[in-house]
PDB file of C-alpha atoms in Angstrom:
ATOM      1  CA  VAL A 169       0.000   0.000   0.000  1.00 50.00           C
ATOM      2  CA  ASP A 170       2.867   2.381   0.877  1.00 71.00           C
ATOM      3  CA  MET A 171       4.507   1.719  -2.493  1.00 70.00           C
ATOM      4  CA  HIS A 172       1.245   2.453  -4.301  1.00 64.00           C
ATOM      5  CA  ARG A 173       0.795   5.740  -2.435  1.00 68.00           C
ATOM      6  CA  LYS A 174       4.323   6.816  -3.317  1.00 68.00           C
ATOM      7  CA  THR A 175       4.055   5.910  -7.004  1.00 70.00           C
ATOM      8  CA  GLU A 176       0.695   7.694  -7.237  1.00 70.00           C
ATOM      9  CA  ARG A 177       2.544  10.912  -6.332  1.00 68.00           C
ATOM     10  CA  ALA A 178       5.086  10.437  -9.111  1.00 66.00           C
ATOM     11  CA  GLU A 179       5.226  13.252 -11.645  1.00 74.00           C
ATOM     12  CA  SER A 180       5.494  10.793 -14.518  1.00 80.00           C
ATOM     13  CA  ARG A 181       5.084   7.129 -15.353  1.00 89.00           C
ATOM     14  CA  PRO A 182       8.183   6.045 -17.277  1.00 95.00           C
ATOM     15  CA  ARG A 183       7.771   3.881 -20.362  1.00 96.00           C
ATOM     16  CA  VAL A 184       9.227   0.492 -19.394  1.00 96.00           C
ATOM     17  CA  LEU A 185      10.552  -2.380 -21.474  1.00 94.00           C
ATOM     18  CA  PHE A 186      10.682  -5.559 -19.388  1.00 91.00           C
ATOM     19  CA  LEU A 187      13.079  -8.073 -20.962  1.00 88.00           C
ATOM     20  CA  ILE A 188      14.150 -11.613 -20.335  1.00 85.00           C
ATOM     21  CA  GLY A 189      17.574 -11.938 -21.882  1.00 77.00           C
ATOM     22  CA  ALA A 190      19.729  -9.295 -23.487  1.00 75.00           C
ATOM     23  CA  LYS A 191      21.008 -10.635 -26.806  1.00 78.00           C
ATOM     24  CA  GLN A 192      17.761 -12.317 -27.824  1.00 78.00           C
ATOM     25  CA  LEU A 193      14.966 -10.050 -26.685  1.00 82.00           C
ATOM     26  CA  TYR A 194      12.164 -11.980 -25.047  1.00 82.00           C
ATOM     27  CA  PHE A 195       9.224  -9.993 -23.697  1.00 83.00           C
ATOM     28  CA  PHE A 196       5.866 -10.347 -21.984  1.00 80.00           C
ATOM     29  CA  GLY A 197       2.783  -9.752 -24.129  1.00 76.00           C
ATOM     30  CA  LYS A 198      -0.764  -8.580 -23.550  1.00 75.00           C
ATOM     31  CA  GLU A 199      -2.021 -11.339 -21.241  1.00 78.00           C
ATOM     32  CA  SER A 200       0.996 -11.358 -18.913  1.00 83.00           C
ATOM     33  CA  TYR A 201       1.118 -10.438 -15.237  1.00 85.00           C
ATOM     34  CA  ALA A 202       4.230  -8.355 -16.010  1.00 86.00           C
ATOM     35  CA  HIS A 203       2.194  -5.331 -17.078  1.00 87.00           C
ATOM     36  CA  THR A 204       0.322  -5.277 -13.772  1.00 87.00           C
ATOM     37  CA  LEU A 205       3.677  -5.465 -11.995  1.00 90.00           C
ATOM     38  CA  ILE A 206       5.026  -2.506 -14.004  1.00 92.00           C
ATOM     39  CA  GLU A 207       1.864  -0.457 -13.404  1.00 89.00           C
ATOM     40  CA  ALA A 208       1.944  -1.203  -9.664  1.00 88.00           C
ATOM     41  CA  ALA A 209       5.552   0.019  -9.616  1.00 91.00           C
ATOM     42  CA  GLY A 210       4.540   3.282 -11.298  1.00 91.00           C
ATOM     43  CA  GLY A 211       5.455   2.611 -14.920  1.00 94.00           C
ATOM     44  CA  THR A 212       3.791   1.984 -18.269  1.00 93.00           C
ATOM     45  CA  SER A 213       4.686  -1.174 -20.198  1.00 93.00           C
ATOM     46  CA  VAL A 214       5.642  -0.614 -23.838  1.00 94.00           C
ATOM     47  CA  THR A 215       4.618  -4.203 -24.707  1.00 91.00           C
ATOM     48  CA  ALA A 216       1.196  -4.199 -23.012  1.00 88.00           C
ATOM     49  CA  ASP A 217      -0.671  -4.066 -26.321  1.00 86.00           C
ATOM     50  CA  LEU A 218       1.248  -6.826 -28.108  1.00 85.00           C
ATOM     51  CA  GLU A 219      -1.056  -9.770 -28.790  1.00 78.00           C
ATOM     52  CA  ARG A 220       1.462 -12.541 -28.221  1.00 70.00           C
ATOM     53  CA  THR A 221       1.803 -13.817 -24.663  1.00 64.00           C
ATOM     54  CA  SER A 222       5.587 -13.900 -24.878  1.00 64.00           C
ATOM     55  CA  SER A 223       7.966 -14.113 -27.745  1.00 76.00           C
ATOM     56  CA  GLU A 224      11.064 -12.593 -29.240  1.00 81.00           C
ATOM     57  CA  LEU A 225      10.987  -8.852 -29.799  1.00 86.00           C
ATOM     58  CA  SER A 226      12.474  -7.084 -32.813  1.00 88.00           C
ATOM     59  CA  GLU A 227      15.140  -4.398 -32.547  1.00 90.00           C
ATOM     60  CA  GLU A 228      12.863  -2.165 -34.613  1.00 93.00           C
ATOM     61  CA  PHE A 229      10.115  -2.413 -32.006  1.00 92.00           C
ATOM     62  CA  VAL A 230      12.492  -1.196 -29.304  1.00 94.00           C
ATOM     63  CA  LEU A 231      13.641   1.694 -31.509  1.00 96.00           C
ATOM     64  CA  LYS A 232      10.032   2.753 -32.098  1.00 96.00           C
ATOM     65  CA  ALA A 233       8.903   2.202 -28.489  1.00 96.00           C
ATOM     66  CA  ARG A 234      11.763   4.339 -27.104  1.00 97.00           C
ATOM     67  CA  PRO A 235      11.519   3.041 -23.505  1.00 97.00           C
ATOM     68  CA  ASP A 236      12.639   5.368 -20.719  1.00 97.00           C
ATOM     69  CA  VAL A 237      13.715   2.401 -18.599  1.00 96.00           C
ATOM     70  CA  ILE A 238      14.719  -1.165 -19.455  1.00 94.00           C
ATOM     71  CA  ILE A 239      14.302  -3.718 -16.688  1.00 92.00           C
ATOM     72  CA  GLY A 240      15.397  -7.252 -17.150  1.00 87.00           C
ATOM     73  CA  SER A 241      16.219 -10.531 -15.629  1.00 84.00           C
ATOM     74  CA  PHE A 242      19.518 -11.002 -17.390  1.00 74.00           C
ATOM     75  CA  ALA A 243      21.646 -14.149 -17.209  1.00 63.00           C
ATOM     76  CA  ASP A 244      24.757 -11.991 -16.760  1.00 64.00           C
ATOM     77  CA  SER A 245      25.199  -8.544 -15.315  1.00 69.00           C
ATOM     78  CA  ILE A 246      24.107  -6.391 -18.228  1.00 77.00           C
ATOM     79  CA  ASP A 247      24.479  -2.639 -18.163  1.00 80.00           C
ATOM     80  CA  ALA A 248      23.620   0.092 -20.654  1.00 83.00           C
ATOM     81  CA  ALA A 249      27.046  -0.135 -22.325  1.00 87.00           C
ATOM     82  CA  ALA A 250      26.758  -3.908 -22.767  1.00 85.00           C
ATOM     83  CA  LEU A 251      23.230  -3.592 -24.138  1.00 86.00           C
ATOM     84  CA  ALA A 252      24.403  -0.877 -26.556  1.00 87.00           C
ATOM     85  CA  ALA A 253      27.245  -3.139 -27.715  1.00 89.00           C
ATOM     86  CA  MET A 254      24.761  -5.940 -28.434  1.00 89.00           C
ATOM     87  CA  HIS A 255      22.285  -3.565 -30.086  1.00 91.00           C
ATOM     88  CA  PRO A 256      24.363  -0.658 -31.516  1.00 93.00           C
ATOM     89  CA  THR A 257      21.382   1.202 -32.968  1.00 94.00           C
ATOM     90  CA  TRP A 258      20.016   1.698 -29.441  1.00 93.00           C
ATOM     91  CA  LYS A 259      22.981   3.684 -28.103  1.00 92.00           C
ATOM     92  CA  GLU A 260      21.614   7.103 -29.037  1.00 93.00           C
ATOM     93  CA  ALA A 261      18.070   6.263 -30.153  1.00 96.00           C
ATOM     94  CA  VAL A 262      16.732   4.521 -27.031  1.00 96.00           C
ATOM     95  CA  PRO A 263      16.430   6.848 -24.018  1.00 97.00           C
ATOM     96  CA  ALA A 264      16.922   4.043 -21.463  1.00 95.00           C
ATOM     97  CA  VAL A 265      20.260   3.061 -23.005  1.00 94.00           C
ATOM     98  CA  ARG A 266      21.419   6.605 -23.720  1.00 95.00           C
ATOM     99  CA  GLU A 267      20.670   7.721 -20.142  1.00 94.00           C
ATOM    100  CA  GLY A 268      21.968   4.583 -18.423  1.00 92.00           C
ATOM    101  CA  ARG A 269      18.569   3.472 -17.131  1.00 93.00           C
ATOM    102  CA  VAL A 270      19.083  -0.246 -17.717  1.00 91.00           C
ATOM    103  CA  HIS A 271      18.416  -2.265 -14.581  1.00 90.00           C
ATOM    104  CA  ALA A 272      18.580  -5.907 -13.567  1.00 88.00           C
ATOM    105  CA  ILE A 273      16.269  -7.391 -10.960  1.00 88.00           C
ATOM    106  CA  ASN A 274      16.667 -10.893  -9.592  1.00 85.00           C
ATOM    107  CA  GLY A 275      14.466 -13.244 -11.628  1.00 85.00           C
ATOM    108  CA  ASN A 276      13.249 -14.998  -8.474  1.00 86.00           C
ATOM    109  CA  LEU A 277      11.433 -11.779  -7.601  1.00 88.00           C
ATOM    110  CA  ILE A 278       9.909 -10.891 -10.967  1.00 87.00           C
ATOM    111  CA  LEU A 279       9.645 -14.011 -13.118  1.00 86.00           C
ATOM    112  CA  ARG A 280       7.580 -16.245 -10.856  1.00 84.00           C
ATOM    113  CA  PRO A 281       4.150 -14.955  -9.857  1.00 82.00           C
ATOM    114  CA  GLY A 282       3.751 -15.718  -6.171  1.00 85.00           C
ATOM    115  CA  PRO A 283       4.437 -14.166  -2.766  1.00 87.00           C
ATOM    116  CA  ARG A 284       7.872 -12.815  -3.764  1.00 89.00           C
ATOM    117  CA  ILE A 285       6.352 -10.778  -6.590  1.00 88.00           C
ATOM    118  CA  VAL A 286       5.482  -8.103  -4.004  1.00 88.00           C
ATOM    119  CA  LYS A 287       9.198  -7.663  -3.253  1.00 90.00           C
ATOM    120  CA  GLY A 288       9.829  -7.574  -6.988  1.00 89.00           C
ATOM    121  CA  ALA A 289       7.248  -4.805  -7.408  1.00 89.00           C
ATOM    122  CA  ARG A 290       8.877  -2.787  -4.619  1.00 89.00           C
ATOM    123  CA  ARG A 291      12.301  -3.173  -6.184  1.00 91.00           C
ATOM    124  CA  MET A 292      10.909  -2.180  -9.559  1.00 91.00           C
ATOM    125  CA  ALA A 293       9.274   0.907  -8.013  1.00 91.00           C
ATOM    126  CA  ARG A 294      12.636   1.933  -6.524  1.00 91.00           C
ATOM    127  CA  VAL A 295      14.214   1.597  -9.965  1.00 91.00           C
ATOM    128  CA  LEU A 296      11.475   3.578 -11.724  1.00 92.00           C
ATOM    129  CA  HIS A 297      11.155   6.292  -9.070  1.00 89.00           C
ATOM    130  CA  PRO A 298      14.423   6.460  -7.100  1.00 86.00           C
ATOM    131  CA  GLY A 299      13.607   9.900  -5.696  1.00 81.00           C
ATOM    132  CA  LEU A 300      10.437   8.613  -4.054  1.00 80.00           C
ATOM    133  CA  PHE A 301      12.247   5.760  -2.338  1.00 74.00           C
ATOM    134  CA  ALA A 302      15.512   7.474  -1.385  1.00 66.00           C
ATOM    135  CA  SER A 303      14.973   6.704   2.299  1.00 54.00           C
ATOM    136  CA  ALA A 304      14.253   3.021   1.626  1.00 46.00           C
ATOM    137  CA  GLY A 305      17.911   2.013   2.053  1.00 47.00           C
ATOM    138  CA  SER A 306      20.068  -0.087  -0.197  1.00 43.00           C
ATOM    139  CA  ASP A 307      18.725  -2.818  -2.391  1.00 44.00           C
ATOM    140  CA  SER A 308      21.245  -5.487  -3.253  1.00 41.00           C
ATOM    141  CA  GLN A 309      19.039  -7.338  -5.716  1.00 43.00           C
ATOM    142  CA  ALA A 310      18.087  -4.412  -7.926  1.00 45.00           C
ATOM    143  CA  TYR A 311      20.765  -2.126  -9.174  1.00 43.00           C
ATOM    144  CA  LYS A 312      21.276   0.673 -11.644  1.00 46.00           C
ATOM    145  CA  THR A 313      23.871   0.159 -14.282  1.00 45.00           C
ATOM    146  CA  ARG A 314      26.132   2.801 -15.742  1.00 44.00           C
ATOM    147  CA  PRO A 315      26.285   3.697 -19.465  1.00 46.00           C
TER     148      PRO A 315
END
């Protein structure tokens, strides 16, 4: 409830791309719980209207969607520079990559709907709205990467 109150006060709702994987871009489609998670954390999912449940996403889609934040459960520690190296066209064209707003969150908290999803939503909210959660302390399982 506290998280919801804080995100309601946010000045904006960043456009979020939620990825599984970094080289091959897997996403959550229209019927997925992931969009509810992003909305609860104070964001707007750029894949919420895609008909497929989950599938591989094209580079062109990401370029057109221009997400403000990219959140993923990456197999390795992926940062904005690594993502730009894998997808060179994103470096200047995708705000999340250009501004270093590429974040990894532990898959155990965001990929399995269940009790831990609440912790995942809180961590996502801290990533999307760091100013609102500045007093929340450190978060070792969600971290901001540098460009």
